[in-house]
Tab-separated table of C-alpha atoms in Angstrom:
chain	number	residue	atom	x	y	z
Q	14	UNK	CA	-10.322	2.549	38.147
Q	15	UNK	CA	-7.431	0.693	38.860
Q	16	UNK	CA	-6.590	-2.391	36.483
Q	17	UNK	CA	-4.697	-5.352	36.963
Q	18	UNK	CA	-1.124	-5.625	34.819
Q	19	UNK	CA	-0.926	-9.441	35.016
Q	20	UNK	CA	-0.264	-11.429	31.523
Q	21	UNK	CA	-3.382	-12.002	29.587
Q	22	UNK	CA	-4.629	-8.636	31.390
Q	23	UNK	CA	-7.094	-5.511	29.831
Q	24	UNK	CA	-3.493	-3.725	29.973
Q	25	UNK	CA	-1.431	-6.328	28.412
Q	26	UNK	CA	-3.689	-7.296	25.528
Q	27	UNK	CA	-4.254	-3.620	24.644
Q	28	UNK	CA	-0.400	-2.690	24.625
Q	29	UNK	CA	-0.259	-5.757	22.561
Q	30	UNK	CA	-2.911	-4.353	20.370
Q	31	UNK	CA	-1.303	-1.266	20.339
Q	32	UNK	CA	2.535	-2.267	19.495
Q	33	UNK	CA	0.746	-4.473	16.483
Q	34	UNK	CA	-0.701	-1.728	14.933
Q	35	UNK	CA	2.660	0.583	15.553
Q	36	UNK	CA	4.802	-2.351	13.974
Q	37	UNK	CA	2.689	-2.931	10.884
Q	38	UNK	CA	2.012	0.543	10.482
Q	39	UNK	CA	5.472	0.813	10.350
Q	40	UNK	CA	5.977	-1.968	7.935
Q	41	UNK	CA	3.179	-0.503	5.353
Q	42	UNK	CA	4.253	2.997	5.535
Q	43	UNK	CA	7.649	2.059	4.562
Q	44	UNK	CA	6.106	0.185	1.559
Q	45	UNK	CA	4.299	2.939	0.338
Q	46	UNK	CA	7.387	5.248	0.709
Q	47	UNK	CA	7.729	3.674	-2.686
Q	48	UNK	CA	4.787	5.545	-4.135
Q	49	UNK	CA	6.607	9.186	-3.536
Q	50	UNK	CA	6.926	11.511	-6.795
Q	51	UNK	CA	10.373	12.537	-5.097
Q	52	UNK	CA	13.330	11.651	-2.648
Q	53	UNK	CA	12.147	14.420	-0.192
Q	54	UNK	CA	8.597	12.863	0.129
Q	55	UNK	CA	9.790	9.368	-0.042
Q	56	UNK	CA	12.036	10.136	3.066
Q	57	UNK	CA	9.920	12.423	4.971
Q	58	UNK	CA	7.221	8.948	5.058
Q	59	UNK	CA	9.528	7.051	5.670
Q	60	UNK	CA	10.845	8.953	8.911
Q	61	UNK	CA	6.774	8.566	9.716
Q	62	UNK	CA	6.813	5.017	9.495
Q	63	UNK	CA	10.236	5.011	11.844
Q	64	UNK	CA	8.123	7.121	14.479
Q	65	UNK	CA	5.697	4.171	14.853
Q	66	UNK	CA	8.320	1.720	15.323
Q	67	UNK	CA	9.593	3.990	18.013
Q	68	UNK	CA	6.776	3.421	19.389
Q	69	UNK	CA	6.336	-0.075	19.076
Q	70	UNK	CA	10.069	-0.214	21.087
Q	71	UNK	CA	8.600	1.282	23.841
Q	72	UNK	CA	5.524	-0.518	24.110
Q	73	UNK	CA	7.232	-4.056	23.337
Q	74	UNK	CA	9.703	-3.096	26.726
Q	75	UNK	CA	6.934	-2.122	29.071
Q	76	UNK	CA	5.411	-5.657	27.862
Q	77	UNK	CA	8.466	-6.872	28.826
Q	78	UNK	CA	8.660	-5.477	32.132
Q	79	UNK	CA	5.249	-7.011	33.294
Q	80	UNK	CA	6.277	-10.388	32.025
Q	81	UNK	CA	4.749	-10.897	29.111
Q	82	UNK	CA	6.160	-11.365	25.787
Q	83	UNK	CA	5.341	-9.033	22.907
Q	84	UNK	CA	4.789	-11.244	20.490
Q	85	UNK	CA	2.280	-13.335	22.780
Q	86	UNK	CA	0.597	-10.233	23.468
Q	87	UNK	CA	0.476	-9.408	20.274
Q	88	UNK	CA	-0.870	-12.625	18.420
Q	89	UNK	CA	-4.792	-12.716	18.882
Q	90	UNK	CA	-4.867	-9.362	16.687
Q	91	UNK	CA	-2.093	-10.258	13.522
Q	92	UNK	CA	-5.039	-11.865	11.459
Q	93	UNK	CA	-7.137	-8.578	11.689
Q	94	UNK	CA	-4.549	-5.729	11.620
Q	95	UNK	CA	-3.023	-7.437	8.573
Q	96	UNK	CA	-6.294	-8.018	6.836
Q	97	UNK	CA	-6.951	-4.563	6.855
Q	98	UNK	CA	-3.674	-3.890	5.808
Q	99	UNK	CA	-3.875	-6.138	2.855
Q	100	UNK	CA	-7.480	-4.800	2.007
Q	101	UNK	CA	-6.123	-1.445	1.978
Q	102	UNK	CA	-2.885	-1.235	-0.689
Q	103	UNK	CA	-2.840	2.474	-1.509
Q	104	UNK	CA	-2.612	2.861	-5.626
Q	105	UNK	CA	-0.856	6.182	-5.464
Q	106	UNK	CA	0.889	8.638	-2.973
Q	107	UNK	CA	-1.960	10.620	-2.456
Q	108	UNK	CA	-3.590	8.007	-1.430
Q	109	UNK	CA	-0.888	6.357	0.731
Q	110	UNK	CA	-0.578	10.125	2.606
Q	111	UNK	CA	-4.124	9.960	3.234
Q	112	UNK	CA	-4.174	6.542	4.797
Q	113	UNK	CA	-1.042	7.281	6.978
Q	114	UNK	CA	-3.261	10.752	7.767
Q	115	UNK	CA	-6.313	8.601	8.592
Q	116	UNK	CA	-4.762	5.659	10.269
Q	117	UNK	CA	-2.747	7.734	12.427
Q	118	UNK	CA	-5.769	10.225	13.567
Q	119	UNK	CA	-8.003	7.154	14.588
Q	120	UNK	CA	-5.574	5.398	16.616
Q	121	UNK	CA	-4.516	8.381	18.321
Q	122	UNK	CA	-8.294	8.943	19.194
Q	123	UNK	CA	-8.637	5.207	19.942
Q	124	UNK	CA	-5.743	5.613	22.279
Q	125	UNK	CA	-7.027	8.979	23.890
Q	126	UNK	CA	-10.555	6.980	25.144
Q	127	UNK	CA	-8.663	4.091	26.057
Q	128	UNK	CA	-5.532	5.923	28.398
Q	129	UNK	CA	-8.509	7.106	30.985
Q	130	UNK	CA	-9.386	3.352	32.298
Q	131	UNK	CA	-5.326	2.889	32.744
Q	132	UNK	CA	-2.852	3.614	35.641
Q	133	UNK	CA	-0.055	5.649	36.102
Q	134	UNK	CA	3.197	4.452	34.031
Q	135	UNK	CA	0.969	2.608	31.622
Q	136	UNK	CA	-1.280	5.541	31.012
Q	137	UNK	CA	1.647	7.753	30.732
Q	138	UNK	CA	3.431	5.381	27.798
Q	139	UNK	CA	0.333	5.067	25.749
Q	140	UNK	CA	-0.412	8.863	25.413
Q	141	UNK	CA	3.090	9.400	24.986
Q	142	UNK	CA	3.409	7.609	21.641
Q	143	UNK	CA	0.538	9.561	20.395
Q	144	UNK	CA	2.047	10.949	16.992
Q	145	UNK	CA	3.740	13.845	16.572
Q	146	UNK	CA	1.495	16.712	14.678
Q	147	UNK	CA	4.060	17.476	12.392
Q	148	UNK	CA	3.871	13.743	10.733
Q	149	UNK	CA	-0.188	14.713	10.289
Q	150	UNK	CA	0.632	17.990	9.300
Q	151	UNK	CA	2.427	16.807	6.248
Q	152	UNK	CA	0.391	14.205	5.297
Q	153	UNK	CA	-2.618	16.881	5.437
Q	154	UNK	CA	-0.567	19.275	3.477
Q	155	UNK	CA	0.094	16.549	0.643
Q	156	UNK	CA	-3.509	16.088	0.910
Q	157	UNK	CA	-4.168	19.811	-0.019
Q	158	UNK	CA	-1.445	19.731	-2.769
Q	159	UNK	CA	-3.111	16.601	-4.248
Q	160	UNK	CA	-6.444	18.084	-4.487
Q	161	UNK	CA	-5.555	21.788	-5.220
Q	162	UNK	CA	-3.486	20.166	-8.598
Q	163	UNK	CA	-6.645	18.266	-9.370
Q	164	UNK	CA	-10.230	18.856	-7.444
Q	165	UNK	CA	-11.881	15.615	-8.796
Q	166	UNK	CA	-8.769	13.750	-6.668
Q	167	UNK	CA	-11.014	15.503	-3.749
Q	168	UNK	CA	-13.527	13.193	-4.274
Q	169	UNK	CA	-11.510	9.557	-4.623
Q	170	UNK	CA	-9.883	10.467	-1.921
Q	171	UNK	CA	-13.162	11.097	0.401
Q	172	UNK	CA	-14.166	7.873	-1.245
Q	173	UNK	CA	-10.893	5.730	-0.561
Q	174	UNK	CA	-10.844	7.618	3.462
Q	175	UNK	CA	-14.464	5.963	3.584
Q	176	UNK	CA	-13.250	2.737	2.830
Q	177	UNK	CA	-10.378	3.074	5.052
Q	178	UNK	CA	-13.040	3.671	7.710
Q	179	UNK	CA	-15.018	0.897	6.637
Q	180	UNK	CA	-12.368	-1.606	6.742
Q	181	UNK	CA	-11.011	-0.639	10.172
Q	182	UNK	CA	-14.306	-0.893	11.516
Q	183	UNK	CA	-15.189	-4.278	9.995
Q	184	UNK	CA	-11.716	-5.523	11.676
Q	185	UNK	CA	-12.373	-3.827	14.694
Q	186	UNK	CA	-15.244	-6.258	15.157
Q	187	UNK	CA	-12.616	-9.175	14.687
Q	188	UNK	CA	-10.086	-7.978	17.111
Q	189	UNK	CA	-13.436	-7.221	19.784
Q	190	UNK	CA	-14.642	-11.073	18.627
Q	191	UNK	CA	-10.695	-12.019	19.079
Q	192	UNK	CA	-10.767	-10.599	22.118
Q	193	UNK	CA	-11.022	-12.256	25.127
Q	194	UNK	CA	-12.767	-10.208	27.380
Q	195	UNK	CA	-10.495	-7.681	29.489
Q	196	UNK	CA	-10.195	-5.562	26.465
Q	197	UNK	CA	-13.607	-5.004	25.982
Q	198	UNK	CA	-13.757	-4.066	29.999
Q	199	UNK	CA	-11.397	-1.979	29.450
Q	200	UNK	CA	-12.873	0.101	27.218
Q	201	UNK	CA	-16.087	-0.230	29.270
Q	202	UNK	CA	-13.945	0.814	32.359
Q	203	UNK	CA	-13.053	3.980	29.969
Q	204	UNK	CA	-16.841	5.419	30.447
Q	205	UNK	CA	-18.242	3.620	27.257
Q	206	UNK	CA	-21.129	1.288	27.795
Q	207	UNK	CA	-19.733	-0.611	24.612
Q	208	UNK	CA	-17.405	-1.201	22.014
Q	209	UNK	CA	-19.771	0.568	19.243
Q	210	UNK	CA	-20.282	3.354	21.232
Q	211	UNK	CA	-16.499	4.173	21.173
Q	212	UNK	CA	-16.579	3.231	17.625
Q	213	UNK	CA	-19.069	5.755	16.863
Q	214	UNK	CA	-17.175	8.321	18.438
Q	215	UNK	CA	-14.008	7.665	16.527
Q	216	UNK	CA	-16.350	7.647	13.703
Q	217	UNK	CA	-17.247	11.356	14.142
Q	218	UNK	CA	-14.039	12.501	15.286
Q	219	UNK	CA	-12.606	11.259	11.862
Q	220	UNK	CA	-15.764	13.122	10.026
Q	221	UNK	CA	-14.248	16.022	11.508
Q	222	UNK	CA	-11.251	15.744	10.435
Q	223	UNK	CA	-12.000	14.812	6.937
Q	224	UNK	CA	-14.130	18.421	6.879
Q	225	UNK	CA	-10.760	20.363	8.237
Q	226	UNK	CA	-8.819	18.904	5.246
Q	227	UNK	CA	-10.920	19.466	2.711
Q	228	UNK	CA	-12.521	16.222	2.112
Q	229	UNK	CA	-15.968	15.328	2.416
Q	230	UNK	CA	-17.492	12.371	4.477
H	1	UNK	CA	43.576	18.227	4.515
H	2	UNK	CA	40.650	20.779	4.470
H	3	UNK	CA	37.851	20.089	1.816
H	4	UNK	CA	35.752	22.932	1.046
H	5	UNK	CA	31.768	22.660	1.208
H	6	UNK	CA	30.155	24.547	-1.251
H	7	UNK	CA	27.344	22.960	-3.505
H	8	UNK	CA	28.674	20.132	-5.551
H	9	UNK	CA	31.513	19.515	-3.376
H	10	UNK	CA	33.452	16.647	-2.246
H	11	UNK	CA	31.852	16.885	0.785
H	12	UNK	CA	28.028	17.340	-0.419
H	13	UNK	CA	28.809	14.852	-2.874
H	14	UNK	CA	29.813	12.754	-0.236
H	15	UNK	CA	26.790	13.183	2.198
H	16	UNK	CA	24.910	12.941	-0.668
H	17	UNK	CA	25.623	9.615	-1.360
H	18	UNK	CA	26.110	8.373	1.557
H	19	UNK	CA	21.859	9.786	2.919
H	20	UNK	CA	20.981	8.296	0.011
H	21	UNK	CA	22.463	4.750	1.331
H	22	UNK	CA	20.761	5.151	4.429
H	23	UNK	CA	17.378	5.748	3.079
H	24	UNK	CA	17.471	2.827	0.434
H	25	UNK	CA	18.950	0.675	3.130
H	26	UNK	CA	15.838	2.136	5.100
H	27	UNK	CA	13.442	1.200	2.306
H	28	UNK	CA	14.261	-2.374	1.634
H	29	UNK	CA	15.271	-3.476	5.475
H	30	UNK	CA	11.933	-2.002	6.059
H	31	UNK	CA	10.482	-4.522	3.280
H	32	UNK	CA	12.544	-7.366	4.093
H	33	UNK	CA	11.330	-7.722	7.326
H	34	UNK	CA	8.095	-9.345	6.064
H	35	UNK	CA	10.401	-12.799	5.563
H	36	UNK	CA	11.286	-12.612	9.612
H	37	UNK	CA	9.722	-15.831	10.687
H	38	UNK	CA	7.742	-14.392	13.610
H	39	UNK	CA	7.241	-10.901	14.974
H	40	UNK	CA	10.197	-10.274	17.167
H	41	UNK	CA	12.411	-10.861	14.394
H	42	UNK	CA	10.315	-8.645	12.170
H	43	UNK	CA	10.157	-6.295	14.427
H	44	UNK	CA	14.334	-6.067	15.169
H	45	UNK	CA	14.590	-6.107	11.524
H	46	UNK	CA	12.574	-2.771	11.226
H	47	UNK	CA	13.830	-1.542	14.169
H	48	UNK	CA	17.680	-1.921	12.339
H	49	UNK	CA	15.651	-0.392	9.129
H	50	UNK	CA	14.349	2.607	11.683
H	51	UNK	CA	17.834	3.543	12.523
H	52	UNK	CA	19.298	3.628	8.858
H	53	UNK	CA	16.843	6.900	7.908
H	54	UNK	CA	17.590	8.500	11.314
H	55	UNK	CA	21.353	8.468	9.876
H	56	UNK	CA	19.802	9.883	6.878
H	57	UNK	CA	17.936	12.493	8.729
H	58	UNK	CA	20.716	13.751	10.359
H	59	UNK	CA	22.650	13.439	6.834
H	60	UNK	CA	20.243	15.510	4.860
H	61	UNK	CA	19.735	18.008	7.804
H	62	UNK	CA	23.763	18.695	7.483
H	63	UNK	CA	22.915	19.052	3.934
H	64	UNK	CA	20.422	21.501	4.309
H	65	UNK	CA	22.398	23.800	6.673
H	66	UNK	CA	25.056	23.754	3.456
H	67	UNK	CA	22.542	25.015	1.195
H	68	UNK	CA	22.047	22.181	-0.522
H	69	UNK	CA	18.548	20.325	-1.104
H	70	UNK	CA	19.110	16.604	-0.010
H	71	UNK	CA	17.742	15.139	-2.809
H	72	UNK	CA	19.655	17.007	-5.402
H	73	UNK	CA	22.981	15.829	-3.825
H	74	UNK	CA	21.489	12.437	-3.840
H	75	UNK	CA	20.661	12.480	-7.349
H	76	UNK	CA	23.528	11.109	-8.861
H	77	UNK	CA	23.529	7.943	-7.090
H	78	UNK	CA	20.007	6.855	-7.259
H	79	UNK	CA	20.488	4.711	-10.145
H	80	UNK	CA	23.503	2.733	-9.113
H	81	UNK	CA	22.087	2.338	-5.293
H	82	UNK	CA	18.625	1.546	-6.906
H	83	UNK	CA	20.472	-1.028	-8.667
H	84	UNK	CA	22.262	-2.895	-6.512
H	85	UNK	CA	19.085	-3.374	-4.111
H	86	UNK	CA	17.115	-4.414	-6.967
H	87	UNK	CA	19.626	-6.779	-8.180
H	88	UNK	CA	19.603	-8.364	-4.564
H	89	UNK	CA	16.539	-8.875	-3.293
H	90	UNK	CA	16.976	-11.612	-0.652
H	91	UNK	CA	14.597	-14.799	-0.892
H	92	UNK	CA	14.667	-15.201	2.561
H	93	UNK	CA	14.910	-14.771	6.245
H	94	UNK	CA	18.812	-16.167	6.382
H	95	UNK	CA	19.510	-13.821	3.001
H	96	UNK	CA	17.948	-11.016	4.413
H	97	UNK	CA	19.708	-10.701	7.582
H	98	UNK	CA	22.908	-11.587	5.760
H	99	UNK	CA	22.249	-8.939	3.386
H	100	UNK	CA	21.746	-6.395	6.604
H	101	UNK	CA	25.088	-7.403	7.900
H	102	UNK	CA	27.254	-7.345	5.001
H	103	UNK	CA	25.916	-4.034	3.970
H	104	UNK	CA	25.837	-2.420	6.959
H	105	UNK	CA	28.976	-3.745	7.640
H	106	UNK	CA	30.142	-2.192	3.978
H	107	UNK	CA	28.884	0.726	4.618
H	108	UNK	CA	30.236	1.240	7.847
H	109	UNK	CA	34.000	0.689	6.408
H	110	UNK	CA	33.525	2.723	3.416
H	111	UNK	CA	32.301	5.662	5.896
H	112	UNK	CA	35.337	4.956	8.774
H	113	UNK	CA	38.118	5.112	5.305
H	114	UNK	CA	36.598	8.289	3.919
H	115	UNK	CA	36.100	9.827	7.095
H	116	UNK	CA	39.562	11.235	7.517
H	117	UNK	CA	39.429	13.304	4.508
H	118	UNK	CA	36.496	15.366	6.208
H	119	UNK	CA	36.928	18.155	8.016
H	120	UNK	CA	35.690	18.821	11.962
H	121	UNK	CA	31.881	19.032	11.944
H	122	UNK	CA	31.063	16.512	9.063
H	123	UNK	CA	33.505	13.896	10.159
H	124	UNK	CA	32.356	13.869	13.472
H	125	UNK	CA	28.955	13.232	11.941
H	126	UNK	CA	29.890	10.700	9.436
H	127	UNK	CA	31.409	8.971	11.942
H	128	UNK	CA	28.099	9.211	14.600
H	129	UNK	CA	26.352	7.939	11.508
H	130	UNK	CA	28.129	4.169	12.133
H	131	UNK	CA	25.880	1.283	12.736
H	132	UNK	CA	25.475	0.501	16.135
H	133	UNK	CA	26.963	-3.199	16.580
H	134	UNK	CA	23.955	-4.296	18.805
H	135	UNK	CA	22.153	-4.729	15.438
H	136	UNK	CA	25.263	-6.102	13.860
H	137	UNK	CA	25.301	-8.769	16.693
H	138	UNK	CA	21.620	-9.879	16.127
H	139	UNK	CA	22.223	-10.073	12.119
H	140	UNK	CA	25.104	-12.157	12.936
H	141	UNK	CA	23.004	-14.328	15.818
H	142	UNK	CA	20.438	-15.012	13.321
H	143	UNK	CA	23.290	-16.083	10.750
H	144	UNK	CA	24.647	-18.744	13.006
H	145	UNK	CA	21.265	-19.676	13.992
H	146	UNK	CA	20.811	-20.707	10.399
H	147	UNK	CA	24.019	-22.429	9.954
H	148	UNK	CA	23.370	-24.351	12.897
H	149	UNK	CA	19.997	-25.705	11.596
H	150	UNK	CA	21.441	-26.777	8.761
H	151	UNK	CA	24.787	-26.847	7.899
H	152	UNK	CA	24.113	-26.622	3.846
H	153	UNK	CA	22.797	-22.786	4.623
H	154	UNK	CA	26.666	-21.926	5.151
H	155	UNK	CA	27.177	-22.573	1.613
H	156	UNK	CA	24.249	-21.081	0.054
H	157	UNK	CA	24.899	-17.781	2.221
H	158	UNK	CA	28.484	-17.439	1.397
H	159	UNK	CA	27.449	-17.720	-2.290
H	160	UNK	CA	24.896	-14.505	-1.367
H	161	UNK	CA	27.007	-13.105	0.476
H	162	UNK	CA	29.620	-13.013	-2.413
H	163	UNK	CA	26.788	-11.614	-4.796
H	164	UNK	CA	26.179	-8.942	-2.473
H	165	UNK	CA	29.422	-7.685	-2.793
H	166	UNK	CA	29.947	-8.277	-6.050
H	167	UNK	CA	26.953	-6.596	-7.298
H	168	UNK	CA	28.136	-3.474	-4.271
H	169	UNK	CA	31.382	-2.892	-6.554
H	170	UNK	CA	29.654	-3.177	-9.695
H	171	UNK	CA	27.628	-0.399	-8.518
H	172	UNK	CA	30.548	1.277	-6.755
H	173	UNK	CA	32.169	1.597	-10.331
H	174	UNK	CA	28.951	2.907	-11.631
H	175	UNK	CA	28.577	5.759	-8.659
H	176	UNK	CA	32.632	6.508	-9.741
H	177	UNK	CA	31.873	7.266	-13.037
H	178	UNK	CA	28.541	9.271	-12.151
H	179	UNK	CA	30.869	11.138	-9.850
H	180	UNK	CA	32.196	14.962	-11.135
H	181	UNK	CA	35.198	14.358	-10.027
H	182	UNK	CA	34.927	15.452	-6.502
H	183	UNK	CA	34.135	12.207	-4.498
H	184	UNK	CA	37.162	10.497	-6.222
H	185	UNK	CA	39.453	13.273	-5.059
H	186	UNK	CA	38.135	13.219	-1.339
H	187	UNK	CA	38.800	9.303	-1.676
H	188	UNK	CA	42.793	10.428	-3.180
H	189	UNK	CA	42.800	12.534	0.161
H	190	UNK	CA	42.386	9.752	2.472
H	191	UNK	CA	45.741	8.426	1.309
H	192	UNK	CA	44.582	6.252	-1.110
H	193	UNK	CA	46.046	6.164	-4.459
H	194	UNK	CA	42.396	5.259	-6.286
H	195	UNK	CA	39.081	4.314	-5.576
H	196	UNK	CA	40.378	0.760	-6.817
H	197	UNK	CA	42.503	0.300	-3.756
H	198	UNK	CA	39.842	1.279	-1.524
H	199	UNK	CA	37.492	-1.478	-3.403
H	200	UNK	CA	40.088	-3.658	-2.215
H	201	UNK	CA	40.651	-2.657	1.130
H	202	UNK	CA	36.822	-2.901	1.875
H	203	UNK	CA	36.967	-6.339	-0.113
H	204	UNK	CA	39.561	-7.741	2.372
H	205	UNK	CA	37.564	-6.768	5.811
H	206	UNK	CA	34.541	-8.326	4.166
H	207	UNK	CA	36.316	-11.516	3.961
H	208	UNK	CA	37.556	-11.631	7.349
H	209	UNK	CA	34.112	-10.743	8.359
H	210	UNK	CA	32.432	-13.435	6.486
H	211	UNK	CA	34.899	-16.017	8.820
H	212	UNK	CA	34.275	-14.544	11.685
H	213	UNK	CA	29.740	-14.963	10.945
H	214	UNK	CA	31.192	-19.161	10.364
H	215	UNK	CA	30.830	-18.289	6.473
H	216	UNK	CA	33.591	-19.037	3.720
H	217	UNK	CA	34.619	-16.719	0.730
C-alpha cells in the first residue's frame, strides 16, 4: 500500500492537484464574495475562501518538505482547474453558494477515496484539510433561503449544480489525460479499477447531496 | 481615558470601521492576486489577503459580544472604503504589491495612533489585529525586485504610491464627515488636537517608508 514520496510521485502530483484546487478555490470564492446581498454574507464567504487557502499553506509546505516545489507540482493541472473555473462564473449569490456547496462536497469526497492508497503523515494532511461542516452548512442554508423566497430558483439551481458536475467531470478527463501516470495508480492503488469508476461514485455521492438540500438531480 | 462601549460608540464606531478595512482589503488582495506572475506569488498574495478577514473575524466577533451586528457598525464607511479601492485598482503585479504595502502599512499606523484611546480588552485586540511584517517584507521584496529590473518602475510606483495615499485621505475626510461625532473624539483622546494632525502624522511615516522600499515622494 505503501507509495513512494519522490518528486514527480502519485503523492506529489496529487498534493499538487490538491493545493491547485485549494488556491483557486480560494481565488474564485473571494470573487464571488462580491455577489453577497449583505456585509454579513459577503464576509462569512469570504472567511470560506480563506479556509481553502489554509489549506493550500499546508499542502504547499509538506510539498516542500519532500523536495518538490509547489508550483512545479502544481503546473500540469492550471489549464484544467482554471478552465472550469472560467466555464463556471456564478451570475448571482445563490448561485455562487451553491458552487462553493458543490465544489467543496466533491473534493472532499475526491479526497476521502484518494487518502486510503496514502501513508501516514501524508494521509493524515489530506483528510485534515477536508472542510469544515459549518462552511457547507451555510452555503446549504443560503441554498434553502434562496429557494424557500422563490421555488422556481429550485430548479436553476439543480440545473446550474448539473453543469457544475458536468464541467468538473469534462476537466477531470484533462487533468487524468494531463496526468502522467502515478496519479491514475494512485487512485487504482485506492481500490478503484479506474478513474471513471471513482468518478461515478463522486457522481452519486453528489446526487445525494443535491436530494438532502432540496434540489433535484 | 476610558471610552464607553455601548452601540454607536467611539469604540463600535471604531471597530466598525476598522473590520470593514480588513474585509475590503480581504476582497481586493484576494482579486489582485490574479496579476502575480506565477503561482507562488499568487498564492503569498492571497495568503496576505487570508489574514486581513481573520483580523476582521476577530473584529466583528468583538462586535458581536457588544451587541452590535458587524455590518451595521460597518455601514457608515462602506462608501468611502468602497471608494478608495475602486479608485485604485492596480494595473499590475509591481502596483499591486505596492498597493498591499502602503495600505497595510497605513492601516497598521492609523490602528497603533488610535490604539491608546481604547480601553483594556479592545486595545489589546486592535493592536493583535497589526499586520504581521513577514508579509510586509515580501511586498517590499517584490518592490525592489521590480526596481531592480528596471529602474524606470521606481518612478512610476512612487507616482502610485502617492495616489494611493492621496486618494486614502480623500476618503479619510469622507469617513470624518460620515462619522457622528464619536470616532473624531476617540481620535481628540489620543492626544491629538484633530483628525488633520493625525492625517499628517500618518503622511510623514508613509514617506519615510516609501525611502526605505528605494521609492521617492
Amino acid at each position: 500500500m505503501s507509495v513512494p514520496t519522490t518528486p514527480g510521485s502519485a503523492v506529489t502530483d496529487l498534493l499538487g492537484l490538491v493545493a491547485l484546487g485549494e488556491l483557486l478555490a480560494f481565488e474564485r470564492m473571494a470573487g464571488d464574495a462580491r455577489l453577497a446581498p449583505d456585509l454579513r454574507r459577503r464576509a462569512a464567504l469570504g472567511e470560506m475562501a480563506a479556509a481553502e487557502i489554509a489549506n493550500y499553506r499546508r499542502l504547499a509546505d509538506r510539498l516542500g518538505a519532500l523536495g518538490v516545489a509547489p508550483e512545479e507540482a502544481m503546473a500540469p493541472y492550471v489549464t484544467a482547474l482554471q478552465a472550469y473555473h472560467d466555464s463556471t462564473e456564478p451570475r448571482d449569490w445563490a448561485e455562487a453558494v451553491t458552487k462553493a456547496y458543490v465544489g467543496d462536497a466533491i473534493t472532499d469526497d475526491f479526497i476521502r477515496e484518494i487518502a486510503v492508497a496514502l501513508d501516514g503523515p501524508d494521509r493524515e494532511l489530506v483528510l485534515d484539510v477536508l472542510h469544515e461542516s459549518r462552511y457547507a452548512e451555510f452555503a446549504a442554508a443560503e441554498i434553502r433561503v434562496a429557494v424557500e423566497a422563490d421555488p422556481r430558483v429550485a430548479d436553476r439551481l439543480s440545473m446550474w449544480a448539473r453543469r457544475l458536475v458536468g464541467e468538473a467531470l469534462s476537466q477531470a478527463g484533462r487533468v487524468a489525460a494531463a496526468d502522467r501516470g502515478a496519479l491514475t495508480a494512485l487512485i487504482a492503488q485506492g481500490g478503484r479499477v479506474d478513474a471513471s469508476a471513482l468518478f461515478r461514485q463522486l457522481t452519486a455521492a453528489h446526487t445525494a447531496r443535491m436530494a438532502a438540500a432540496g434540489l433535484n438531480n
